[in-house]
PDB file of C-alpha atoms in Angstrom:
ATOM      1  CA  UNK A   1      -7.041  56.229-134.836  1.00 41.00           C
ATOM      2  CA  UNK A   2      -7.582  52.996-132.817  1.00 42.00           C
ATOM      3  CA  UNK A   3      -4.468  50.942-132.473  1.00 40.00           C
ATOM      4  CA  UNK A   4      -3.616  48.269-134.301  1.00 42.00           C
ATOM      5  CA  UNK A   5      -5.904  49.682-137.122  1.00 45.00           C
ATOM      6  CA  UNK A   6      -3.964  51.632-139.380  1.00 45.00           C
ATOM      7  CA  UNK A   7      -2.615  49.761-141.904  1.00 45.00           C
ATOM      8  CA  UNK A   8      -5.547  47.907-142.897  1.00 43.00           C
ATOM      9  CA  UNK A   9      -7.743  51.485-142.354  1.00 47.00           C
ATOM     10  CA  UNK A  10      -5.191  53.153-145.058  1.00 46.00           C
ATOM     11  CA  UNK A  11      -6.019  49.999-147.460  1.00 46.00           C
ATOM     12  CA  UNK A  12      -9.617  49.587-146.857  1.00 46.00           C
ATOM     13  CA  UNK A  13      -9.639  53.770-147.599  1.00 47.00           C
ATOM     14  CA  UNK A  14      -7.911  53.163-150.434  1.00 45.00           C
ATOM     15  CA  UNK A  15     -10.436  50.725-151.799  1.00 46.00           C
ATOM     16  CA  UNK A  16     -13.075  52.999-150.685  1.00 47.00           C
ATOM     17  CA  UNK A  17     -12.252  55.313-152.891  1.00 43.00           C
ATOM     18  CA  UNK A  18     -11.222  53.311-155.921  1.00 45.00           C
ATOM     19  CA  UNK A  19     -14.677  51.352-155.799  1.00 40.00           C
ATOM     20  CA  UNK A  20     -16.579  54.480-155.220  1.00 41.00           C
ATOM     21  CA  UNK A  21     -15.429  56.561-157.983  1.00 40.00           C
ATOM     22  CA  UNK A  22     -15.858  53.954-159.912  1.00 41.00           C
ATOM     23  CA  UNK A  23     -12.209  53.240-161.025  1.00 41.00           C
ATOM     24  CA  UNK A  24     -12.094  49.855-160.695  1.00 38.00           C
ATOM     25  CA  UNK A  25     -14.269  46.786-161.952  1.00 38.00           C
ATOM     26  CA  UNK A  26     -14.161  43.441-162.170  1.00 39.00           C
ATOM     27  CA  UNK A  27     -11.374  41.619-160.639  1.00 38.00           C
ATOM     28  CA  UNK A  28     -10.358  45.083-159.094  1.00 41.00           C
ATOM     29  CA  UNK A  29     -13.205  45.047-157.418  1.00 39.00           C
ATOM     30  CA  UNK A  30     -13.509  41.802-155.949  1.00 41.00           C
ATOM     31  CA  UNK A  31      -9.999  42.494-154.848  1.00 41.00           C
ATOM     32  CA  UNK A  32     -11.160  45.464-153.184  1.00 45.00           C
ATOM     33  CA  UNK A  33     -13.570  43.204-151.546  1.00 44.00           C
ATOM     34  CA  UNK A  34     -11.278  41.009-150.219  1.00 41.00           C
ATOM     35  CA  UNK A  35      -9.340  43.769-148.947  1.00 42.00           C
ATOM     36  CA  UNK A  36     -12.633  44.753-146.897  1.00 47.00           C
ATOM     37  CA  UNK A  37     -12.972  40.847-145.948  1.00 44.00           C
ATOM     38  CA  UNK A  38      -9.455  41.308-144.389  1.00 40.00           C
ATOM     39  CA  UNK A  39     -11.117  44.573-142.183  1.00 42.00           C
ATOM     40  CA  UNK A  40     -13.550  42.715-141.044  1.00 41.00           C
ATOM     41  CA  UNK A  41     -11.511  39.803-139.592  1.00 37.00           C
ATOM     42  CA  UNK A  42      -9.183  42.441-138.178  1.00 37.00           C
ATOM     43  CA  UNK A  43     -11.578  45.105-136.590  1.00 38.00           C
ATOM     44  CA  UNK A  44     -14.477  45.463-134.532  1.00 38.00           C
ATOM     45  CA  UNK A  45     -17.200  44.897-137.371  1.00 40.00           C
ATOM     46  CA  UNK A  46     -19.099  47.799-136.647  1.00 40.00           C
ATOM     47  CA  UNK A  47     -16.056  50.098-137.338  1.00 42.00           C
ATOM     48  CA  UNK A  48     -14.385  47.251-140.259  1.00 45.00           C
ATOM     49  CA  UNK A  49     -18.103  48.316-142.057  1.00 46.00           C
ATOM     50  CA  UNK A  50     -17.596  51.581-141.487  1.00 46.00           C
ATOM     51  CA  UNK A  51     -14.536  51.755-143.649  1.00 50.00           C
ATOM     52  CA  UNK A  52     -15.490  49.638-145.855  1.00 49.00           C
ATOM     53  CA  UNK A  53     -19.041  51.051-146.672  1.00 47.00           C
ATOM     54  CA  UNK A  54     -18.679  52.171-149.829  1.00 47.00           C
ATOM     55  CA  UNK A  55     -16.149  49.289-151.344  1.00 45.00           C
ATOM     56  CA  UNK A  56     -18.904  46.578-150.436  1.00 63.00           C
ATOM     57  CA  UNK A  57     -20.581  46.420-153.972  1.00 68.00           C
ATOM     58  CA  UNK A  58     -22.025  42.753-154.299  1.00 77.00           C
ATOM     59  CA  UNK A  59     -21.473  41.983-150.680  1.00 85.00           C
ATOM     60  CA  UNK A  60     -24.474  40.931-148.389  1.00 89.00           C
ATOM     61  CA  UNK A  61     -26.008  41.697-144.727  1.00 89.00           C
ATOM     62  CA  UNK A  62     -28.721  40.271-143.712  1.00 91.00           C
ATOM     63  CA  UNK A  63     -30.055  38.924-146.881  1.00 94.00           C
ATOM     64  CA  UNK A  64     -29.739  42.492-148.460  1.00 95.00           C
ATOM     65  CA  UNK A  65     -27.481  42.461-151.034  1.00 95.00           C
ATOM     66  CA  UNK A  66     -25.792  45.960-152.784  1.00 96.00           C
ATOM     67  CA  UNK A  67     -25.892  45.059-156.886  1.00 95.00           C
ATOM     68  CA  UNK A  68     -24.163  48.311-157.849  1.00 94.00           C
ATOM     69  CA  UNK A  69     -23.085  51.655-156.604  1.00 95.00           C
ATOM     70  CA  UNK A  70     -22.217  54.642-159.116  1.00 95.00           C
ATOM     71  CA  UNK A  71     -21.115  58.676-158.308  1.00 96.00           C
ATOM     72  CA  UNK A  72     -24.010  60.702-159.477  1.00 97.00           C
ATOM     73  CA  UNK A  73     -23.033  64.030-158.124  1.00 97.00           C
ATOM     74  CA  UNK A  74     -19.684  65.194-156.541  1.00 96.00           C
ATOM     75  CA  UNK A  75     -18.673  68.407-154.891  1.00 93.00           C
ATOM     76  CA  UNK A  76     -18.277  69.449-151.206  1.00 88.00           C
ATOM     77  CA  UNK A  77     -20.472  66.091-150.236  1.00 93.00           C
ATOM     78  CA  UNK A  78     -20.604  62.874-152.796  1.00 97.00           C
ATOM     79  CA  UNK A  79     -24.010  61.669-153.991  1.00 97.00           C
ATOM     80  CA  UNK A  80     -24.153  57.683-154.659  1.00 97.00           C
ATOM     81  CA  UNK A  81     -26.967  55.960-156.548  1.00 97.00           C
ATOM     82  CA  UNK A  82     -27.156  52.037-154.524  1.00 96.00           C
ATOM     83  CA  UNK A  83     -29.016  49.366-156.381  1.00 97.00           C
ATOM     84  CA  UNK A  84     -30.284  46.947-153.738  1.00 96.00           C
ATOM     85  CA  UNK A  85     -31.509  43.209-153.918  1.00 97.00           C
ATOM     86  CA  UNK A  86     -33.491  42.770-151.115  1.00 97.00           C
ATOM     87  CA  UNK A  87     -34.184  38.816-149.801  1.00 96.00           C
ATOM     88  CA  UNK A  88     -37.358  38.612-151.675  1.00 97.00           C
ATOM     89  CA  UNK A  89     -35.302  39.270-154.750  1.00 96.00           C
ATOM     90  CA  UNK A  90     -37.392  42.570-155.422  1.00 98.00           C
ATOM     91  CA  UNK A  91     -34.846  45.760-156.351  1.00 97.00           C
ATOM     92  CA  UNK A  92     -34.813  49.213-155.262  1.00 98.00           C
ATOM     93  CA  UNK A  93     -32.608  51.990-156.088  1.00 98.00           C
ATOM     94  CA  UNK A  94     -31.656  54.705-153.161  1.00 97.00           C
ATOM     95  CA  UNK A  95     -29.558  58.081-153.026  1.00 97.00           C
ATOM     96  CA  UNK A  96     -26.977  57.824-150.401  1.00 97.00           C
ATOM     97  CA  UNK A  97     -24.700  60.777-149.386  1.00 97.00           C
ATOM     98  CA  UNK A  98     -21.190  60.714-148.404  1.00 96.00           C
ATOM     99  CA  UNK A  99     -17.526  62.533-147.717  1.00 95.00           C
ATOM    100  CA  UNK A 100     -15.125  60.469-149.327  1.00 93.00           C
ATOM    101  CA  UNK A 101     -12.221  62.922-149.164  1.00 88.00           C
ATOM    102  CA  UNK A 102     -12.594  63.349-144.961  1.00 90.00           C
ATOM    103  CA  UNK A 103     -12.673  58.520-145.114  1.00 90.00           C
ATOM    104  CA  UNK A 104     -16.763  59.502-144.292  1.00 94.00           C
ATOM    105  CA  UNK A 105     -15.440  60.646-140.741  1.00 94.00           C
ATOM    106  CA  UNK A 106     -16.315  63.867-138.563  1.00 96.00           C
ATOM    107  CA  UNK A 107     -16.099  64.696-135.038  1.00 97.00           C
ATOM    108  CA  UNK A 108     -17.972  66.746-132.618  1.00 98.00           C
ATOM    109  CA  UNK A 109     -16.564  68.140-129.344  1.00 98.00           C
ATOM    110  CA  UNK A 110     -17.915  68.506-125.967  1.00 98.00           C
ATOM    111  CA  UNK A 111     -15.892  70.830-124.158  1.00 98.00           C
ATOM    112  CA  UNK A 112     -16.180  70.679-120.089  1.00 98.00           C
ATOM    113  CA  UNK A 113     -15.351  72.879-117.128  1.00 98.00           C
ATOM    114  CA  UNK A 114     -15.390  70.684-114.365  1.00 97.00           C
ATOM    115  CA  UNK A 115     -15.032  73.217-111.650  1.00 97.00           C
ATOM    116  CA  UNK A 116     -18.077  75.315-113.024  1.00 97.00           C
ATOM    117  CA  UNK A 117     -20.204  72.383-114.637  1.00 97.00           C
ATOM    118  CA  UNK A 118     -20.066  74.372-117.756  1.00 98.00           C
ATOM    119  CA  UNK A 119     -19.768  73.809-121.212  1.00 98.00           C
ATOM    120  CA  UNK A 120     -18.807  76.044-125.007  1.00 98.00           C
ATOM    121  CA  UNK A 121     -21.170  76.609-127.871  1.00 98.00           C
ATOM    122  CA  UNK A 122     -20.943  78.022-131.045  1.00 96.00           C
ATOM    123  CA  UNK A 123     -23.388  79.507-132.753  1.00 96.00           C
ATOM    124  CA  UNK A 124     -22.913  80.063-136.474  1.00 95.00           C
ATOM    125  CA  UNK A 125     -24.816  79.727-140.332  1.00 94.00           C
ATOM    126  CA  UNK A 126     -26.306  76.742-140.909  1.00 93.00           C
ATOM    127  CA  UNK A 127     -26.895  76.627-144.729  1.00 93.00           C
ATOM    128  CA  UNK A 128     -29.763  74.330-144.721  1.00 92.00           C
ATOM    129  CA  UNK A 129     -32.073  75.762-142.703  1.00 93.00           C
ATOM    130  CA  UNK A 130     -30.743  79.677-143.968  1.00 95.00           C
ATOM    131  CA  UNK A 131     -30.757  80.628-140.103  1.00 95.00           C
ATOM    132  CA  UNK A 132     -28.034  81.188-137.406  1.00 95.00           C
ATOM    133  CA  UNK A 133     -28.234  78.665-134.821  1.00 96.00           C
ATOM    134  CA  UNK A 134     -26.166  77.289-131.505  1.00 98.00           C
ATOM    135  CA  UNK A 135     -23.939  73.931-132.040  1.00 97.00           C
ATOM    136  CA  UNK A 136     -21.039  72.232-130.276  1.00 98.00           C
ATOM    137  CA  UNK A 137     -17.584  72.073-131.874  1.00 97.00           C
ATOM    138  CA  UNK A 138     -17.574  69.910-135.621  1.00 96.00           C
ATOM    139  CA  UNK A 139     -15.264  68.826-138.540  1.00 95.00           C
ATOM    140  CA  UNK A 140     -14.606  66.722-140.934  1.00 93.00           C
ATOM    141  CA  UNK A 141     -11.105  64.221-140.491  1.00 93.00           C
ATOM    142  CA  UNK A 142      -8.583  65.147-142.618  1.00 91.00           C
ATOM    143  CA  UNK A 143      -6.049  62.020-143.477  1.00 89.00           C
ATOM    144  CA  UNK A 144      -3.806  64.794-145.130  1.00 89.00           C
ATOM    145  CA  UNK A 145      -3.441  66.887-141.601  1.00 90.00           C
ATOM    146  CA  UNK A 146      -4.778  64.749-139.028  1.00 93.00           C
ATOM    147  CA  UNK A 147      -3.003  61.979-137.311  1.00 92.00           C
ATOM    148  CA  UNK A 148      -6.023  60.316-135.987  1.00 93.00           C
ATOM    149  CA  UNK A 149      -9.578  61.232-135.216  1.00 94.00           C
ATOM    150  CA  UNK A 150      -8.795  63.060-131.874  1.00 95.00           C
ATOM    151  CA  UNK A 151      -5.774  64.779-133.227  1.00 96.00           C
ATOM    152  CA  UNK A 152      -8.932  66.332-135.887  1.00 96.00           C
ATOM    153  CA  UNK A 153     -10.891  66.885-132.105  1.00 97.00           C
ATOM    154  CA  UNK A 154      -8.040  68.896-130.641  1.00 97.00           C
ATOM    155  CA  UNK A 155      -7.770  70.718-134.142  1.00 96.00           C
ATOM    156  CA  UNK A 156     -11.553  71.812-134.308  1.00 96.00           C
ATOM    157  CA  UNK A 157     -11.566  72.932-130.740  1.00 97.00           C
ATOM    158  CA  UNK A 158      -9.155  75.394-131.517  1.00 97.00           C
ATOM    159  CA  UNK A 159     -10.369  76.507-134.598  1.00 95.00           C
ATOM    160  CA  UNK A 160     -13.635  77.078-133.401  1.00 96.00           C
ATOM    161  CA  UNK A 161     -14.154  77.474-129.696  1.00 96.00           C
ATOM    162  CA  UNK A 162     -10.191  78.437-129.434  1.00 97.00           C
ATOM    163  CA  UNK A 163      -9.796  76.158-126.618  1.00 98.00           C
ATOM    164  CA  UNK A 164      -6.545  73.999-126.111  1.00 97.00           C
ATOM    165  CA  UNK A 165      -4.922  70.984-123.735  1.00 96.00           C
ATOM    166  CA  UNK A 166      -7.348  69.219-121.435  1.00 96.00           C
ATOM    167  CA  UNK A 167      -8.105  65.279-121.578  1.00 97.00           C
ATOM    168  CA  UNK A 168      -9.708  64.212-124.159  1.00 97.00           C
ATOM    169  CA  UNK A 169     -12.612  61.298-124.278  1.00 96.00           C
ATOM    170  CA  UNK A 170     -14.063  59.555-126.930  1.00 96.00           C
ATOM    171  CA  UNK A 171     -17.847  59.131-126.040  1.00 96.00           C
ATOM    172  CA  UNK A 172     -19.089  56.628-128.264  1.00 91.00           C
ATOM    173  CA  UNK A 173     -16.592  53.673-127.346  1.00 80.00           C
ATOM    174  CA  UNK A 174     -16.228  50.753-129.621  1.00 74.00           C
ATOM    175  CA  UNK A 175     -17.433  51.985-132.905  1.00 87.00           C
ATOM    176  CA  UNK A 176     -18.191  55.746-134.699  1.00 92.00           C
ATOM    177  CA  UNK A 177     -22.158  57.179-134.829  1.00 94.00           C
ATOM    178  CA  UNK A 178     -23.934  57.046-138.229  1.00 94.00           C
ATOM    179  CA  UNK A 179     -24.972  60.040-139.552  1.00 93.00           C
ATOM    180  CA  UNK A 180     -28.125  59.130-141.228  1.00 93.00           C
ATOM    181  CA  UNK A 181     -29.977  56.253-142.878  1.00 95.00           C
ATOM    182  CA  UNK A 182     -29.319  57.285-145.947  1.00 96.00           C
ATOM    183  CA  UNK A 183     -25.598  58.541-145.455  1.00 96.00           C
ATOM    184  CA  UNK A 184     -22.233  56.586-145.654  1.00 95.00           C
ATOM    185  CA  UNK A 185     -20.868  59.019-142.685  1.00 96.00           C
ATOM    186  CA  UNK A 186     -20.180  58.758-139.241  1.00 96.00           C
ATOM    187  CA  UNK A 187     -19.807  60.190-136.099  1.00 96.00           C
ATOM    188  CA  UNK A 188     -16.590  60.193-133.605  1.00 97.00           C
ATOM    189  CA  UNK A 189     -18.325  61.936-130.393  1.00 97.00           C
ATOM    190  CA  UNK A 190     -15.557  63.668-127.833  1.00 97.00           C
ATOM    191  CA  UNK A 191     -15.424  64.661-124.682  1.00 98.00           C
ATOM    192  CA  UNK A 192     -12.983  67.872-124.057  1.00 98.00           C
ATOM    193  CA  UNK A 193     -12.142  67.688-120.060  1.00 98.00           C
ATOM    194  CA  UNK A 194     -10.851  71.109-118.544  1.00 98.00           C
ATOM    195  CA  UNK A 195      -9.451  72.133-122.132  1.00 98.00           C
ATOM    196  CA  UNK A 196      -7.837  76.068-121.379  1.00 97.00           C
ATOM    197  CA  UNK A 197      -8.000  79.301-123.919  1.00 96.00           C
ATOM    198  CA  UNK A 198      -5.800  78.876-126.681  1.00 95.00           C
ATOM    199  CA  UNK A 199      -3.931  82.282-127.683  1.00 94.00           C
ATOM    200  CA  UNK A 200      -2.696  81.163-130.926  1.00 93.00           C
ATOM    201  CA  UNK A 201      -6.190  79.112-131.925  1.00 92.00           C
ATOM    202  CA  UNK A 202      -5.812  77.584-135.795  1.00 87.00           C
ATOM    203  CA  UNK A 203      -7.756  79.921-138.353  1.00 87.00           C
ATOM    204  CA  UNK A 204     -11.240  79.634-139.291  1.00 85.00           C
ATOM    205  CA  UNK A 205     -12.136  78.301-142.692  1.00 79.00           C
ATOM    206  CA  UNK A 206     -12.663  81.450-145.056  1.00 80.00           C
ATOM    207  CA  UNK A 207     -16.385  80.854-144.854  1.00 81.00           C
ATOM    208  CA  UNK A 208     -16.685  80.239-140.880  1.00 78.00           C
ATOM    209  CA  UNK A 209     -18.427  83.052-139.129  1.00 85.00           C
ATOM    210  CA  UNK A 210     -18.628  82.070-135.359  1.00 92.00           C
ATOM    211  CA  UNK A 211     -20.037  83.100-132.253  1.00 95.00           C
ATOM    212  CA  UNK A 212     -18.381  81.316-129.469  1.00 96.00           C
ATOM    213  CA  UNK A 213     -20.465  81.307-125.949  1.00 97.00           C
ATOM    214  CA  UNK A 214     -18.691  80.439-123.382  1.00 97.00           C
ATOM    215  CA  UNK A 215     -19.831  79.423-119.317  1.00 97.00           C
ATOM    216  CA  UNK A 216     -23.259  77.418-120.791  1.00 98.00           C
ATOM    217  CA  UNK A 217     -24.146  75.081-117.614  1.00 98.00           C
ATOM    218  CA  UNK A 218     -24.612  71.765-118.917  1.00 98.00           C
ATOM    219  CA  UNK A 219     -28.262  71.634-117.611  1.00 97.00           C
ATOM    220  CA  UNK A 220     -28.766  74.799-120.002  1.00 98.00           C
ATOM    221  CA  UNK A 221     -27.591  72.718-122.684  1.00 98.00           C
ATOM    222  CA  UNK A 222     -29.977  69.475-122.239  1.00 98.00           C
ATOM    223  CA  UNK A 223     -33.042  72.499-121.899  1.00 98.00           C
ATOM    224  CA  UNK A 224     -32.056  73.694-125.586  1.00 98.00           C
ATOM    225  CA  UNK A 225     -31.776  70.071-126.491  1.00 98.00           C
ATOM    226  CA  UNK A 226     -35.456  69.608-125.642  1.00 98.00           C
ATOM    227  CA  UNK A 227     -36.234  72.697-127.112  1.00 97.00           C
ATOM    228  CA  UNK A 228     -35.213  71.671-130.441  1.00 96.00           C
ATOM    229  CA  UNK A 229     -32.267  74.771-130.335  1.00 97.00           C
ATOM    230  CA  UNK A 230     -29.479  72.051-131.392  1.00 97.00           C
ATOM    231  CA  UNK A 231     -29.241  70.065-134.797  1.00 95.00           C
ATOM    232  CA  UNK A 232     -29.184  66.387-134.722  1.00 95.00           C
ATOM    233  CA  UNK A 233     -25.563  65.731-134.183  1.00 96.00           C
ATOM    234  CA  UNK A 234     -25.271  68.398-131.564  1.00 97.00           C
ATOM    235  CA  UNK A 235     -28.416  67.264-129.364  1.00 98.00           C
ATOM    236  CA  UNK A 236     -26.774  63.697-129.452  1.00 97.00           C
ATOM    237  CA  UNK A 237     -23.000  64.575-128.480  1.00 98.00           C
ATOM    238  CA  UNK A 238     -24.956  66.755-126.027  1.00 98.00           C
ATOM    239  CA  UNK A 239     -27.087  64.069-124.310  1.00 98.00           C
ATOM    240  CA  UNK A 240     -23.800  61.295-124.322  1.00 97.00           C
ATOM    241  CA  UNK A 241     -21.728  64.154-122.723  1.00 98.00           C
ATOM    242  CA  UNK A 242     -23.918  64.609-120.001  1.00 98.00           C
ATOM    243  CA  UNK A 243     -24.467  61.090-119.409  1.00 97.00           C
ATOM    244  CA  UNK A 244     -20.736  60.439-118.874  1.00 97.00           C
ATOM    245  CA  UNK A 245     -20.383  62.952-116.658  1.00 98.00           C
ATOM    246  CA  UNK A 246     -23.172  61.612-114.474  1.00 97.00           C
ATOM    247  CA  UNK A 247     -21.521  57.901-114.617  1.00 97.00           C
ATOM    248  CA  UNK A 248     -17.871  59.831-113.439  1.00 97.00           C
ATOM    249  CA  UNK A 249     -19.644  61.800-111.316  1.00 97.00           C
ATOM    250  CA  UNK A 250     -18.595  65.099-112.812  1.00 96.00           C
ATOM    251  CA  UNK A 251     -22.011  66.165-113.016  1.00 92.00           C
TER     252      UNK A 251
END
């Protein structure tokens, strides 16, 4: 977690929630707001509306203004219904998708052998498209076990590639990655620098069946970008990684 930023993060979270799942209205809610008002005099404002994404009901950006947000669906992922006013006063209604219990936060993982200009894959089920297919280390933040966002990095890497130690980058400096247009996520992109095996790696969740593949060079990795081998996320952590390491010339 970026310093400075926890106490009004834990708030602003808090108010996510509330607003989100609909539990408060009214004068709950424009406290809520002000709460968010308080983020974004605090933090960077990319990351201040990044917390407070879902607690912005009645807010406005850019002449765009959210009328309502309700729960429509909730299980692994959260479904929201948005009502928006746009400036020409016309209204349109949207599904937007979210993960309220991981604060709409995940990380990928880059993991990098500098002496062998080599990176770790996994390759695992991918639900959506039915099929087994090659990926970089990913998770959701946990506020309940994770201190911060890298603390959820180091705890992925072991749990999936069972890799430990190293120094540990974040990529995208200055605020997360959104997911998608339509998605309230986003994206903390690390860097894993000379990370070692890890003999006692954290288990697997029950439903996690990886493949991990180790000694990929890096210019293997950008090919399979380009050849459409990675999902989104992956192909962009991917492509930041390697442009990094050519700026520290690791690469």
């Amino acid at each position: 977690m970026y310093a400075g930023d926890r106490e009004v993060m834990a708030v602003a979270f808090l108010a996510n929630l509330c607003v989100s799942r609909g539990a408060l209205t009214g004068g709950g809610r424009h406290a809520c707001a002000r709460v968010c008002d308080r983020a974004q005099l605090t933090l960077n404002p990319l990351r201040a509306s990044w917390m407070c994404s879902a607690a912005s009901a009645g807010s406005e950006q850019d002449g765009f203004t959210l009328k309502s947000e309700a729960v429509r669906y909730e299980r692994y992922k959260t479904i929201y219904e948005r009502v928006v006013t746009y400036p020409d006063g016309a209204e349109y209604s949207f599904d937007v998708e979210g993960s309220p219990r991981a604060n709409f936060s995940s990380v990928l993982v880059f993991p990098f052998n500098s002496a062998a200009k080599t990176t770790v894959l996994i390759r695992e089920y991918h639900p959506g498209l039915h099929a087994l297919r090659y990926g970089f280390v990913a998770g959701f933040f946990d506020a309940k076990v994770h201190a911060d966002e890298e603390a959820a990095a180091r705890a992925e890497l072991s749990e999936e590639a069972h890799l430990t130690g190293g120094t540990m980058q974040l990529l995208n400096s200055g605020a997360p990655v959104p997911r998608d247009k339509y998605s309230l996520d986003y994206f903390h992109m690390f860097l894993a620098l000379d990370a070692h095996l890890d003999l006692r790696p954290r288990e697997r969740d029950e439903e996690e069946r990886i493949d991990i593949v180790r000694d990929v060079p890096v210019t293997e990795a950008i090919d399979m970008v380009f050849r459409g081998e990675f999902n989104l996320s992956s192909a962009t952590l991917c492509l930041m990684a390697a442009e990094r390491l050519r700026k520290d010339s690791l690469l």
